């Protein structure tokens, strides 16, 4: 399932953060677990998400964010 969201906080050193999705659910994002880190070499270094960023993501059946498609 594809859905948009807003990053509330992001820890660059730990490469994880908290976000609120447009369906009003709150999720944790762990950059190491994203398919995007395998697809985009530039995301394997410091992951470029910041508090206030909007993003489009993919969620699995358990509700976890498994991929980030774009960030704006």
mmCIF file of C-alpha atoms in Angstrom, residues 1-68:
data_model
loop_
_atom_site.group_PDB
_atom_site.id
_atom_site.type_symbol
_atom_site.label_atom_id
_atom_site.label_comp_id
_atom_site.label_asym_id
_atom_site.label_seq_id
_atom_site.Cartn_x
_atom_site.Cartn_y
_atom_site.Cartn_z
ATOM 1 C CA UNK A 1 0.000 0.000 0.000
ATOM 2 C CA UNK A 2 1.340 3.444 -0.919
ATOM 3 C CA UNK A 3 0.662 6.379 1.403
ATOM 4 C CA UNK A 4 2.071 9.846 2.140
ATOM 5 C CA UNK A 5 3.302 11.127 5.476
ATOM 6 C CA UNK A 6 5.151 13.810 7.439
ATOM 7 C CA UNK A 7 8.412 13.270 9.322
ATOM 8 C CA UNK A 8 8.166 14.422 12.969
ATOM 9 C CA UNK A 9 11.714 13.672 14.019
ATOM 10 C CA UNK A 10 14.792 12.113 12.451
ATOM 11 C CA UNK A 11 18.001 10.909 14.095
ATOM 12 C CA UNK A 12 20.671 11.064 11.365
ATOM 13 C CA UNK A 13 23.252 9.126 13.333
ATOM 14 C CA UNK A 14 20.884 6.213 14.049
ATOM 15 C CA UNK A 15 19.121 6.539 10.680
ATOM 16 C CA UNK A 16 15.624 6.265 12.115
ATOM 17 C CA UNK A 17 12.687 8.476 12.886
ATOM 18 C CA UNK A 18 9.026 8.934 13.721
ATOM 19 C CA UNK A 19 6.426 9.957 11.150
ATOM 20 C CA UNK A 20 2.693 10.509 10.932
ATOM 21 C CA UNK A 21 1.007 9.090 7.861
ATOM 22 C CA UNK A 22 -1.978 10.652 6.133
ATOM 23 C CA UNK A 23 -4.260 7.990 7.644
ATOM 24 C CA UNK A 24 -3.372 9.498 11.095
ATOM 25 C CA UNK A 25 -1.219 6.526 12.139
ATOM 26 C CA UNK A 26 2.213 7.035 13.697
ATOM 27 C CA UNK A 27 5.059 4.820 12.483
ATOM 28 C CA UNK A 28 8.766 4.338 13.046
ATOM 29 C CA UNK A 29 11.037 4.437 10.025
ATOM 30 C CA UNK A 30 14.344 2.568 10.119
ATOM 31 C CA UNK A 31 16.489 3.495 7.127
ATOM 32 C CA UNK A 32 18.465 0.254 7.318
ATOM 33 C CA UNK A 33 15.269 -1.724 6.627
ATOM 34 C CA UNK A 34 14.153 0.241 3.562
ATOM 35 C CA UNK A 35 14.287 -1.119 0.031
ATOM 36 C CA UNK A 36 15.364 2.385 -1.045
ATOM 37 C CA UNK A 37 18.747 1.979 0.642
ATOM 38 C CA UNK A 38 19.469 -0.981 -1.612
ATOM 39 C CA UNK A 39 18.187 0.825 -4.709
ATOM 40 C CA UNK A 40 19.764 4.260 -4.192
ATOM 41 C CA UNK A 41 23.499 4.274 -3.359
ATOM 42 C CA UNK A 42 23.385 7.876 -2.087
ATOM 43 C CA UNK A 43 20.965 6.783 0.680
ATOM 44 C CA UNK A 44 23.449 4.272 2.083
ATOM 45 C CA UNK A 45 25.428 7.112 3.673
ATOM 46 C CA UNK A 46 23.687 9.780 5.767
ATOM 47 C CA UNK A 47 19.985 9.320 5.072
ATOM 48 C CA UNK A 48 18.551 12.680 3.994
ATOM 49 C CA UNK A 49 15.242 13.034 5.830
ATOM 50 C CA UNK A 50 14.507 15.895 8.211
ATOM 51 C CA UNK A 51 11.670 16.883 10.520
ATOM 52 C CA UNK A 52 8.986 18.520 8.400
ATOM 53 C CA UNK A 53 9.737 16.542 5.221
ATOM 54 C CA UNK A 54 6.795 15.032 3.357
ATOM 55 C CA UNK A 55 7.296 11.628 1.784
ATOM 56 C CA UNK A 56 5.587 8.859 -0.137
ATOM 57 C CA UNK A 57 6.125 5.384 1.259
ATOM 58 C CA UNK A 58 5.102 1.750 0.907
ATOM 59 C CA UNK A 59 3.672 -0.156 3.892
ATOM 60 C CA UNK A 60 3.552 -3.916 4.270
ATOM 61 C CA UNK A 61 0.626 -5.946 5.632
ATOM 62 C CA UNK A 62 1.837 -5.434 9.222
ATOM 63 C CA UNK A 63 1.810 -1.633 8.784
ATOM 64 C CA UNK A 64 5.596 -1.195 8.714
ATOM 65 C CA UNK A 65 7.193 1.277 6.330
ATOM 66 C CA UNK A 66 9.295 -0.855 3.979
ATOM 67 C CA UNK A 67 10.214 1.638 1.269
ATOM 68 C CA UNK A 68 10.431 5.382 0.639
#
